[in-house]
Coordinates of C-alpha atoms in Angstrom, one line a residue:
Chain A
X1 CA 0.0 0.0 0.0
X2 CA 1.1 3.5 -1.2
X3 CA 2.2 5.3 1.9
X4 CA -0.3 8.8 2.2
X5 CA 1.9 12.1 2.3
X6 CA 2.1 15.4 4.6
X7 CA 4.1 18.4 4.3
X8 CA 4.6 21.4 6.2
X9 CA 6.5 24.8 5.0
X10 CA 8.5 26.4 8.6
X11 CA 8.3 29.9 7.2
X12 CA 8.5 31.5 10.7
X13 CA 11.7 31.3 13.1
X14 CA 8.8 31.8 16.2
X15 CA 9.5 29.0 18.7
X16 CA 5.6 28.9 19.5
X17 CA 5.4 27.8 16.0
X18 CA 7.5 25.8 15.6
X19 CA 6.4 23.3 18.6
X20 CA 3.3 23.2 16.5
X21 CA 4.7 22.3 13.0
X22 CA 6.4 19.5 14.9
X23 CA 3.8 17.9 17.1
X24 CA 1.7 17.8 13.6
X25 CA 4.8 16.1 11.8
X26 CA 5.2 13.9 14.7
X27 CA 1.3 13.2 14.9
X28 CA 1.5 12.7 11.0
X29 CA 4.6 10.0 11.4
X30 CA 2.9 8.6 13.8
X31 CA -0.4 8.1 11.5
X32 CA 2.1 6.3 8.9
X33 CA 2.2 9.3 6.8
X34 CA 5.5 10.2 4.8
X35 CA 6.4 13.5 6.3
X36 CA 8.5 16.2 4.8
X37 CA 9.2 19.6 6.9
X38 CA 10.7 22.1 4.6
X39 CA 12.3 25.1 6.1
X40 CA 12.6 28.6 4.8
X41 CA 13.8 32.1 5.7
X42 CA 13.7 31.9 9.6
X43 CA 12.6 28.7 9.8
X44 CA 15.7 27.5 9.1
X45 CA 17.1 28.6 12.4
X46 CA 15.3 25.8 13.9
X47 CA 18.1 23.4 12.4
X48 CA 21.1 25.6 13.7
X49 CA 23.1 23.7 15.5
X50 CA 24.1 25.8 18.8
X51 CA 27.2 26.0 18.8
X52 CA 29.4 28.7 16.6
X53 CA 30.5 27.0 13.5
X54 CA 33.5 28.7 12.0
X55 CA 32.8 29.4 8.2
X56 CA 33.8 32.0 5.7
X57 CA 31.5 34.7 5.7
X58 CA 31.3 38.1 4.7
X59 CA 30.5 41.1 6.8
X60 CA 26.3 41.1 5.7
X61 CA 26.6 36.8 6.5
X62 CA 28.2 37.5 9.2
X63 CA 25.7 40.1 10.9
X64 CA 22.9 37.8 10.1
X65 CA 24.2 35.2 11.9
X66 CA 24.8 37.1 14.4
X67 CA 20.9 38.5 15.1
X68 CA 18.9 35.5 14.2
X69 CA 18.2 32.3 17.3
X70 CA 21.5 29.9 16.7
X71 CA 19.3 27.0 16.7
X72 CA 15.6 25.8 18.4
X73 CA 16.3 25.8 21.9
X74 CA 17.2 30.0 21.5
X75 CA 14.0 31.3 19.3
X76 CA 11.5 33.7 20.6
X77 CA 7.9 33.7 20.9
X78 CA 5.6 35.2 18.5
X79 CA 3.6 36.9 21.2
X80 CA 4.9 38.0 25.1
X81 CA 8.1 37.3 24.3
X82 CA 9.1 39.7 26.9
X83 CA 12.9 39.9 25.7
X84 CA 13.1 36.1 26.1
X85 CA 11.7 35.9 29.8
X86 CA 7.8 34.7 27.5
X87 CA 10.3 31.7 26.6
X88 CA 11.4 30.9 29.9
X89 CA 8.2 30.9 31.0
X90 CA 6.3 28.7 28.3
X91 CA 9.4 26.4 29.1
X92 CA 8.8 26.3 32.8
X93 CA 5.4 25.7 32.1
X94 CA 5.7 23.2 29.4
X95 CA 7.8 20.8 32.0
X96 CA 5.2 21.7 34.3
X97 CA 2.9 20.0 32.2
X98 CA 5.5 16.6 30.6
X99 CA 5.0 18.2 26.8
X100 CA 8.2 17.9 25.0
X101 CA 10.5 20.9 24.3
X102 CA 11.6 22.2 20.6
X103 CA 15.0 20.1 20.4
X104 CA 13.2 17.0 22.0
X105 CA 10.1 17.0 19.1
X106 CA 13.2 17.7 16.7
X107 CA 14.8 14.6 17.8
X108 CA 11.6 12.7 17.7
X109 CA 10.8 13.8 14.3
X110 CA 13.8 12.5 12.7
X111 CA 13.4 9.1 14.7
X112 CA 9.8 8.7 13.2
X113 CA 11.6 9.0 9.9
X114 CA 10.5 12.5 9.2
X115 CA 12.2 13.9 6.2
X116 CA 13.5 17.5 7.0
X117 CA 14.6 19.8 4.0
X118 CA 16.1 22.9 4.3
X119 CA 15.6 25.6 1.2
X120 CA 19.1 26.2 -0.5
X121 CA 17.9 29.5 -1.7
X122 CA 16.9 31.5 1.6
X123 CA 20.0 29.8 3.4
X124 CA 21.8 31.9 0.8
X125 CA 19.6 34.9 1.3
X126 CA 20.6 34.3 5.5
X127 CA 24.4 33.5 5.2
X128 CA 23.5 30.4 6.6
X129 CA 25.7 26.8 5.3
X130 CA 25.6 23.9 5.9
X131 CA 28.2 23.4 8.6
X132 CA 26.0 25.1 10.4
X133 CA 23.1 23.0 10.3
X134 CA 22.0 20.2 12.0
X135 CA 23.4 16.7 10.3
X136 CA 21.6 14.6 8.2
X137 CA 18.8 17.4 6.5
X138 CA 18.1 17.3 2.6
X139 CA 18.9 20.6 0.8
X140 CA 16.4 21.3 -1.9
X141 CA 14.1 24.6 -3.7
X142 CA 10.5 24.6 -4.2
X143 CA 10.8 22.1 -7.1
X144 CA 11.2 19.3 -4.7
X145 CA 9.2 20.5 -2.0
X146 CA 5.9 21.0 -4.8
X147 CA 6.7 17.2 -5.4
X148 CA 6.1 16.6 -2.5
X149 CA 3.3 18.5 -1.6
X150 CA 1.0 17.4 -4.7
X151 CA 1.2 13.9 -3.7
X152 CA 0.0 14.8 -0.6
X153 CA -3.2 15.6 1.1
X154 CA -2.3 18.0 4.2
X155 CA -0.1 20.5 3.1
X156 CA 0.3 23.9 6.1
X157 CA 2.4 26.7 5.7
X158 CA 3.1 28.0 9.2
Chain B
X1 CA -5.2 -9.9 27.7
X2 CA -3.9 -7.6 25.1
X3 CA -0.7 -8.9 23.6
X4 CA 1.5 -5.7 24.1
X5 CA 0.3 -3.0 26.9
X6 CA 1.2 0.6 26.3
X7 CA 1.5 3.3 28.9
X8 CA 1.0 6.5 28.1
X9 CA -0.3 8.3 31.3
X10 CA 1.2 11.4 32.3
X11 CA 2.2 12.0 28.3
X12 CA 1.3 15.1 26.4
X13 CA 0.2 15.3 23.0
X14 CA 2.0 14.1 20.6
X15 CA 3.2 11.4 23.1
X16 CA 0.3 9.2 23.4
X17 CA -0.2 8.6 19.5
X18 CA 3.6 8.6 18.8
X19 CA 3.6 5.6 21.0
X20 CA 0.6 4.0 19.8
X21 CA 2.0 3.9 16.5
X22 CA 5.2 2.1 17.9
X23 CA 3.1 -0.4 19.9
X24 CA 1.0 -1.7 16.8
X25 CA 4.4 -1.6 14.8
X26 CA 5.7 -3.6 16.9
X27 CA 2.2 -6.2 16.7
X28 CA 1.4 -9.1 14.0
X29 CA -2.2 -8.5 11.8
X30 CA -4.7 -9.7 14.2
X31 CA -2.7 -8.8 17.8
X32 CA -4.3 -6.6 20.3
X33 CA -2.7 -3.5 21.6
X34 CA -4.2 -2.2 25.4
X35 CA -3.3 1.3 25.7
X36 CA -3.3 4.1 28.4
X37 CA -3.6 7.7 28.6
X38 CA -4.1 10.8 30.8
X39 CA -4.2 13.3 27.7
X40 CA -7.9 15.3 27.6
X41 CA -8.1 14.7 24.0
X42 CA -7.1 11.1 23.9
X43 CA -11.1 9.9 23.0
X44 CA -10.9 12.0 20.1
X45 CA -7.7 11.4 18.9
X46 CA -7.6 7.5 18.6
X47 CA -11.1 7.3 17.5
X48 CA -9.6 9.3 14.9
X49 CA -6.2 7.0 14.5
X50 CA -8.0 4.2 14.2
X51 CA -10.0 5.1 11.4
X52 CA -7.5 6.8 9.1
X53 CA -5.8 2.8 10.0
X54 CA -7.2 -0.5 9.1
X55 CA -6.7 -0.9 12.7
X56 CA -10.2 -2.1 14.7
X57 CA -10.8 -0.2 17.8
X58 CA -12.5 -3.0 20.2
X59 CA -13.1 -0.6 23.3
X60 CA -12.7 2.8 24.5
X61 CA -13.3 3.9 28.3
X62 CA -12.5 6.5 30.9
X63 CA -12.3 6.0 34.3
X64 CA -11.2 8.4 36.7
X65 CA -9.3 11.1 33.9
X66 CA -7.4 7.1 32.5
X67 CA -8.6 6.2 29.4
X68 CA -8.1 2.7 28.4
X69 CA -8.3 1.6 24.5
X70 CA -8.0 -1.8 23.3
X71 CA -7.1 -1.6 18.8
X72 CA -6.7 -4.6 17.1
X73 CA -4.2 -4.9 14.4
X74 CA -5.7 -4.8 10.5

């Protein structure tokens, strides 16, 4: 039996956001679906890895890199982010309640066999290579990501 | 007796479906999977697992904020 598809476009770099695109990937793995996650503009800051990866960069890369969340445990809320203490708090509050955090739904994703793709052109626009993202993603443009997303039936943009 | 017995109490969505999925993986066609949860939403969402699956559900309950499902593998 063919496999059914989802996909889900991680436009926004919001960390409120993102725990939703991935508890729907997971909840779509976990339906048997084949699940792609294709990331874009500051989505991609989800995959950073948190550590500073020394690349070659010029002086526009480098500023970017500089200002945008180095990976998903440092993004922002989309509201009361209160200079980061909204995150701290949604945090606390998430342990409070046993719900996985950002890195943990990450990790699950990719065990579930979720296919994670991040979009060559905005990485480009951002500075951002791939050194400094997480191992193991697919690098790909909208091409492969509209394959993807005609063969399947739940396609979000969030 | 259910041949595998998941425990999901205390997990929060997407827990309780991510490891529903693993149990009946884990199952022969035919096999029984007893499963528990804690999550508010649990009645809705494996009603609704089950019948996006060929999977059978054979009972649903809640007793005292536990619900217990027993799915049979399609």
């Amino acid at each position: 039996m063919e496999k059914e598809k989802s996909t889900i476009v991680l436009f926004s770099g919001d960390l409120d956001k993102a725990i939703a695109a991935f508890i729907i990937a997971n909840g779509a793995a976990a339906y048997d679906h084949e699940v792609t996650i294709f990331f874009t503009f500051w989505g991609l800051n989800t995959l950073r890895k948190d550590e500073l990866v020394p690349v070659k960069k010029g002086l526009l890369e480098k500023m970017f890199g500089w200002m945008m969340p180095r990976g998903a445990d440092k993004l922002g809320l989309s509201k009361m982010n209160f200079a980061g203490m909204g995150p701290k708090m949604i945090k606390h509050v998430m342990k409070k309640h046993n719900a996985l955090t950002l890195p943990q739904l990450i990790e699950l994703a990719r065990e579930q066999g979720v296919k994670l793709v991040a979009c060559t052109m905005t990485m480009d626009l951002l500075g951002l290579q791939q050194e400094e993202l997480l191992d193991g993603l697919e690098y790909a443009g909208v091409a492969a990501y509209l394959g993807d997303a005609s063969d399947a039936k739940v396609n979000l943009f969030i | 007796m259910a041949d595998i017995i998941v425990d999901a109490k205390g997990l929060a969505c997407p827990m309780p479906i991510v490891k529903a999925k693993k149990g009946i993986d884990a199952l022969q066609s035919g096999q029984t999977m007893e499963l528990h949860t804690t999550d508010k939403g649990s009645m809705s969402d494996f009603k609704a697992w089950v019948n996006q699956s060929k999977h059978e559900l054979i009972a649903a309950r809640e007793e005292n904020g536990i619900f217990t499902f027993l799915v049979k593998k399609g």
